[in-house]
Tab-separated table of C-alpha atoms in Angstrom:
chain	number	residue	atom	x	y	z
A	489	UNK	CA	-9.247	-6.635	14.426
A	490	UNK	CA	-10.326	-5.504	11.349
A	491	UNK	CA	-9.260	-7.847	8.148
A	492	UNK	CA	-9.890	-7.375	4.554
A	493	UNK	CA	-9.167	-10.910	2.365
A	494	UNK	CA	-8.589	-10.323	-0.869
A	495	UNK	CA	-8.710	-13.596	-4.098
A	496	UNK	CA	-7.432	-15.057	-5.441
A	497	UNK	CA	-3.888	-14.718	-4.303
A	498	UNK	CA	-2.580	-15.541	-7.864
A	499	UNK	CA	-3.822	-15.361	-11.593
A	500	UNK	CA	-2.857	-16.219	-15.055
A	501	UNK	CA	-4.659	-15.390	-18.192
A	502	UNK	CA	-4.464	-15.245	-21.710
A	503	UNK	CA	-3.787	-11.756	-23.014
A	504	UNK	CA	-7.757	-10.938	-23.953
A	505	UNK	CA	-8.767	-12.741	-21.309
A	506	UNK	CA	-10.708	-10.994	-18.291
A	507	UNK	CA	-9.632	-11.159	-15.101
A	508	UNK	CA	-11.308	-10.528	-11.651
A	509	UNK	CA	-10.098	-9.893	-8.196
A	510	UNK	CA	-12.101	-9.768	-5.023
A	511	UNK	CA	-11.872	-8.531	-1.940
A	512	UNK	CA	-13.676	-9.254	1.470
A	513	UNK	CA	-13.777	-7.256	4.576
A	514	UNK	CA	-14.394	-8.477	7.884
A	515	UNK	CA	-16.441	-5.081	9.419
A	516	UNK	CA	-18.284	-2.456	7.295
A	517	UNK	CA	-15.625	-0.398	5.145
A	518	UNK	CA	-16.046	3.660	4.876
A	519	UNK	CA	-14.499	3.575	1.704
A	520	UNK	CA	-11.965	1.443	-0.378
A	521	UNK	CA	-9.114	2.192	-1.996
A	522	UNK	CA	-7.095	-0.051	-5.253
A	523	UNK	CA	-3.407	0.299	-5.941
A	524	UNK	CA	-1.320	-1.445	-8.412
A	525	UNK	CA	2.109	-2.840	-8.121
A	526	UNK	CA	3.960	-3.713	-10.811
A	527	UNK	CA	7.023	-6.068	-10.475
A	528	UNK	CA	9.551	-4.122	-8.279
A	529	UNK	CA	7.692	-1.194	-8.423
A	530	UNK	CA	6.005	0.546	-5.341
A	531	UNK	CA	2.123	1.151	-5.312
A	532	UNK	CA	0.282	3.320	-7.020
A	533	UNK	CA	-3.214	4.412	-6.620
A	534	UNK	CA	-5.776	3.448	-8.723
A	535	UNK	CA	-9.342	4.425	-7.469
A	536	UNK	CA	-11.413	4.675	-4.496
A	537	UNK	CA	-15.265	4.012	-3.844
A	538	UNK	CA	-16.967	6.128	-1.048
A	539	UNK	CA	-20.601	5.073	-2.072
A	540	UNK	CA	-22.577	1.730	-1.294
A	541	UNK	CA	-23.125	0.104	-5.178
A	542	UNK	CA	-20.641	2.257	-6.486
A	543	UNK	CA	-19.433	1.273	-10.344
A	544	UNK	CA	-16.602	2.920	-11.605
A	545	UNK	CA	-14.717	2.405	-14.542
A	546	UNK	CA	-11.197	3.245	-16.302
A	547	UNK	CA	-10.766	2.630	-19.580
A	548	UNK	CA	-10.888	-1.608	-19.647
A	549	UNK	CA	-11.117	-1.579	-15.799
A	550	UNK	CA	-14.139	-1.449	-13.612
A	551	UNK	CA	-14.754	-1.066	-9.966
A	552	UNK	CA	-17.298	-2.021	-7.670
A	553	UNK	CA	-18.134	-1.655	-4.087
A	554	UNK	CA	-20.967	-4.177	-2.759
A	555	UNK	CA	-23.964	-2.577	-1.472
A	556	UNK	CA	-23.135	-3.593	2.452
A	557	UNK	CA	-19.485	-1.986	1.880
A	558	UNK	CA	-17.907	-5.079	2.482
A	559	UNK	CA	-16.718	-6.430	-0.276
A	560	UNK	CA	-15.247	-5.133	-3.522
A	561	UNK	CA	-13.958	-5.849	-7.282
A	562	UNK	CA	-11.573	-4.929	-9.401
A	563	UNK	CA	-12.829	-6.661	-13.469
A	564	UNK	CA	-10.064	-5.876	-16.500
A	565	UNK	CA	-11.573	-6.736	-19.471
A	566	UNK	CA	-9.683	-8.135	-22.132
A	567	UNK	CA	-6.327	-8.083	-20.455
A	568	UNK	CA	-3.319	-6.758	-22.093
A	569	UNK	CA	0.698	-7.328	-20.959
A	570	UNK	CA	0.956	-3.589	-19.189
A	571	UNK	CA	-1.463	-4.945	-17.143
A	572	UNK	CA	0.529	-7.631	-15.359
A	573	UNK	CA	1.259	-6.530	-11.451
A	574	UNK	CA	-0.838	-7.789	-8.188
A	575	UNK	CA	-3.247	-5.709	-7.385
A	576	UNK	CA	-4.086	-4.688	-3.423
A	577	UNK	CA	-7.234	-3.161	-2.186
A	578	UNK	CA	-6.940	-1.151	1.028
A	579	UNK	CA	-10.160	-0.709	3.518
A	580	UNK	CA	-10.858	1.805	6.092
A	581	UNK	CA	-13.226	1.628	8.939
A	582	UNK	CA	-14.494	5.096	9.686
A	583	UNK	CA	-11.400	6.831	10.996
A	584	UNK	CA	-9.256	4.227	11.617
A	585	UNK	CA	-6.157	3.180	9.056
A	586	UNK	CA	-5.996	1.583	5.839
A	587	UNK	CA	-6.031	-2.208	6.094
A	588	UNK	CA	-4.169	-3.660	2.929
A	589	UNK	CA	-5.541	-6.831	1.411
A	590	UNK	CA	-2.806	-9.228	0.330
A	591	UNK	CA	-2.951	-8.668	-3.221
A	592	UNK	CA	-3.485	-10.368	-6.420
A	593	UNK	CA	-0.667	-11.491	-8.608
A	594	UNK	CA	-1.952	-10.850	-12.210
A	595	UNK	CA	0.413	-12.662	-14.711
A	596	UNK	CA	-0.599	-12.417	-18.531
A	597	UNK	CA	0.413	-14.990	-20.980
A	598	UNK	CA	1.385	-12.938	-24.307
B	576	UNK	CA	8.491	17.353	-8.130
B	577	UNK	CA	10.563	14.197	-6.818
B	578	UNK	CA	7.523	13.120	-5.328
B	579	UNK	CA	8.357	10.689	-2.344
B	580	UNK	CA	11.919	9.424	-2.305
B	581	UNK	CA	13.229	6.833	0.490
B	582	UNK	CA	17.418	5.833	1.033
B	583	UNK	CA	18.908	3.677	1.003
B	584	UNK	CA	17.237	1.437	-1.213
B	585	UNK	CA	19.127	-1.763	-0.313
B	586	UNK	CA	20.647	-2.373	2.950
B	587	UNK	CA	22.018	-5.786	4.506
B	588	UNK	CA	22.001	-5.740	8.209
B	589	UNK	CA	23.750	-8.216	11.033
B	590	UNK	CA	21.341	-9.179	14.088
B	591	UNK	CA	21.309	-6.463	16.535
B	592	UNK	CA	22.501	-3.917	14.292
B	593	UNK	CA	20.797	-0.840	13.764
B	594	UNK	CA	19.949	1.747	11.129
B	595	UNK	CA	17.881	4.333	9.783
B	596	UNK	CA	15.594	4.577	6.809
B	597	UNK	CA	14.919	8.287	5.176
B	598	UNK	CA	11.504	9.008	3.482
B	599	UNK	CA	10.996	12.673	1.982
B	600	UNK	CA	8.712	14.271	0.057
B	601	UNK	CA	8.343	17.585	-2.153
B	602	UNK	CA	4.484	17.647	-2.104
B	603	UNK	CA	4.264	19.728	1.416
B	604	UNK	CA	2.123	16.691	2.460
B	605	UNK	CA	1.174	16.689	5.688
B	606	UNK	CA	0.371	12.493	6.740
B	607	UNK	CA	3.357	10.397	6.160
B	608	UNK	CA	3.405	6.540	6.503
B	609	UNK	CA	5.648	3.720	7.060
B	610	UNK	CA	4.723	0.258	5.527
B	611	UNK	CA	5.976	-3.196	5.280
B	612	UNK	CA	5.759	-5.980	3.049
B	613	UNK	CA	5.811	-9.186	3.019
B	614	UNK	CA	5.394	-12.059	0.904
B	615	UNK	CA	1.581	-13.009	0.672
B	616	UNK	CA	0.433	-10.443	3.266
B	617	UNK	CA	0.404	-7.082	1.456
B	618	UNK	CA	1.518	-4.190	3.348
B	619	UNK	CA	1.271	-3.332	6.698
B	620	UNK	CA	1.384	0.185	8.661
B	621	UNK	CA	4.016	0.396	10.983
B	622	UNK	CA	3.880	4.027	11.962
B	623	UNK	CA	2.583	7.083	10.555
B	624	UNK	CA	2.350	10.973	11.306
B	625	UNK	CA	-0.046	13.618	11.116
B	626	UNK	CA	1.760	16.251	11.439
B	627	UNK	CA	5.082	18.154	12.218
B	628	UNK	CA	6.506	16.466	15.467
B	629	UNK	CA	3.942	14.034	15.767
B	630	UNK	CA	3.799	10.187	15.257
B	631	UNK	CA	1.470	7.443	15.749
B	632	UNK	CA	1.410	3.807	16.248
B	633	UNK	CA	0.022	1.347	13.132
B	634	UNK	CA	-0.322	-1.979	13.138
B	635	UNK	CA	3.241	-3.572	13.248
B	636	UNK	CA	4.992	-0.738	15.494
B	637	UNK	CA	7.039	-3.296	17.837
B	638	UNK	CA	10.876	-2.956	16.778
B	639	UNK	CA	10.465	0.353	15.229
B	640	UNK	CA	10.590	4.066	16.208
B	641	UNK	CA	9.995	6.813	13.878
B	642	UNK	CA	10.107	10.754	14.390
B	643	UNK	CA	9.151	13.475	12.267
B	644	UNK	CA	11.391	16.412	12.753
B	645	UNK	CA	10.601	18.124	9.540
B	646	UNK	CA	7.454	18.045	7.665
B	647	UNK	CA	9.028	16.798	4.424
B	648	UNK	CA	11.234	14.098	6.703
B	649	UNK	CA	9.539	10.731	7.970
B	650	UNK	CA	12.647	8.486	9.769
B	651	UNK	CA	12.015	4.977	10.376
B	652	UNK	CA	14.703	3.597	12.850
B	653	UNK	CA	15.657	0.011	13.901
B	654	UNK	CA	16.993	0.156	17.004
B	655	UNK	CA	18.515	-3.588	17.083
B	656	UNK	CA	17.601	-5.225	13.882
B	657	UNK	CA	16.172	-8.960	13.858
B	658	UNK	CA	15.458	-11.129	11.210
B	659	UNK	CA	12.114	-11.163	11.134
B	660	UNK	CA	12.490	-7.204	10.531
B	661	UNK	CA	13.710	-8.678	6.968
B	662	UNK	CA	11.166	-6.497	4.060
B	663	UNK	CA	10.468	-4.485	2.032
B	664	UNK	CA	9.975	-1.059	3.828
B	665	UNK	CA	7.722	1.661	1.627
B	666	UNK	CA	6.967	5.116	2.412
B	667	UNK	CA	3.869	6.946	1.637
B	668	UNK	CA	2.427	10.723	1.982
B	669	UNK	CA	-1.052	12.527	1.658
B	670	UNK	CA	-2.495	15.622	2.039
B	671	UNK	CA	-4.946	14.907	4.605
B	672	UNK	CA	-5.276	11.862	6.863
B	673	UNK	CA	-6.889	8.533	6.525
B	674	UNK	CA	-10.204	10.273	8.463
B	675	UNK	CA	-10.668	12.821	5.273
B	676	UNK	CA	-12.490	12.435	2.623
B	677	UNK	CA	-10.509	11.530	-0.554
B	678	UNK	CA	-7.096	9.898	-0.019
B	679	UNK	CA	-4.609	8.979	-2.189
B	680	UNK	CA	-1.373	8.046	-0.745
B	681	UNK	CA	1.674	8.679	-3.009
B	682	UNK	CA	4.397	5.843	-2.460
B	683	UNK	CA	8.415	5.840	-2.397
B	684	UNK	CA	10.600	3.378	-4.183
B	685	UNK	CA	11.051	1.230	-1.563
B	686	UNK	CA	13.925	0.027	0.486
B	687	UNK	CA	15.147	-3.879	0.564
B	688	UNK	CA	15.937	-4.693	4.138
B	689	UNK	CA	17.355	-7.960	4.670
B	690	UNK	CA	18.586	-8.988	8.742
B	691	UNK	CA	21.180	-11.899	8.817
């Protein structure tokens, strides 16, 4: 079945630091979604990338979707404490569901 | 707009118990979702609807049964709770399904499910 691995599972930082999570699908994705999840919170959409290469960016965070839409990235540049939360991308195979990764846990150290 | 709202949002359950688990939503969406999560393995569909008096299978469905009487209503029962049925349950809408173009699904609160 189809899997999308996401890394790392965990990640602290400096506040300033950058911070980078990846994800990895088994099969070829249609498009890919990112949520964020802050602690106790539910999900909330972030982004999605339709188009193979596709760069996008918000504000201090930029997303990418690898040119064989199988992979994907989620860079925040010079973290901040608001942005503390794991981080889930979510793949779909042409009409099936959304396939969750398992999220990034993004601590920042003030 | 409430947006999506789910009750209860704790529950503590005996083995073999059973209960249900009420997601609504003001947005007149038409796809509604059940996840779960789980420590370390993100969320998983358990059932979802397209529609007015339809449902569908995800990819956890075994122990669950939904139905979707009303369009603004998803109902996630447990017909004889286990504890491996022990999550965090969320609830999610969108306007058109997963096969559309742009999707973003809107998510509840969240209800704490724990099975002795």
């Amino acid at each position: 079945g189809q899997q999308v691995m996401q890394i790392p599972q965990y990640q602290h930082v400096q506040e300033g630091e950058d911070f980078t999570t990846y994800c990895n699908s088994s099969t070829t994705l249609s498009n890919i979604q990112w949520y964020k999840q802050r602690p106790g919170g539910h999900p909330v959409f972030l982004i999605q990338l339709v188009k193979s290469g596709e760069v996008k960016k918000q504000k201090r965070l930029t997303f990418q979707f690898g040119e064989a839409k199988k992979n994907s990235s989620l860079h925040i540049t010079a973290t901040q404490t608001t942005d503390v939360g794991t981080y889930f991308c979510a793949g779909r195979a042409g009409a099936n569901n959304l396939f969750f990764g398992t999220g990034t846990r993004l601590t920042v150290i003030p | 707009n409430a947006g999506v709202t789910q009750t209860p949002k704790f529950r503590v359950l005996k083995t073999g118990q059973s209960m249900t688990l009420l997601c609504a939503q003001d947005m007149n969406h038409e796809y509604m979702y059940w996840y779960r999560q789980d420590p370390g393995m993100g969320l998983r569909l358990i059932h979802y609807s397209v529609g007015e008096g339809t449902t569908a299978k995800g990819e956890v469905p075994d122990g669950y049964n939904v139905s979707r009487l009303k369009k603004q209503n998803f109902l996630l029962g447990l017909e004889s709770a286990a504890p491996s049925q022990t999550s965090v349950y969320f609830c999610a809408s969108s306007y058109e399904g997963l096969a559309g173009g742009a999707v973003t699904q809107y998510f509840g609160p969240g209800t704490r499910l724990t099975v002795l």
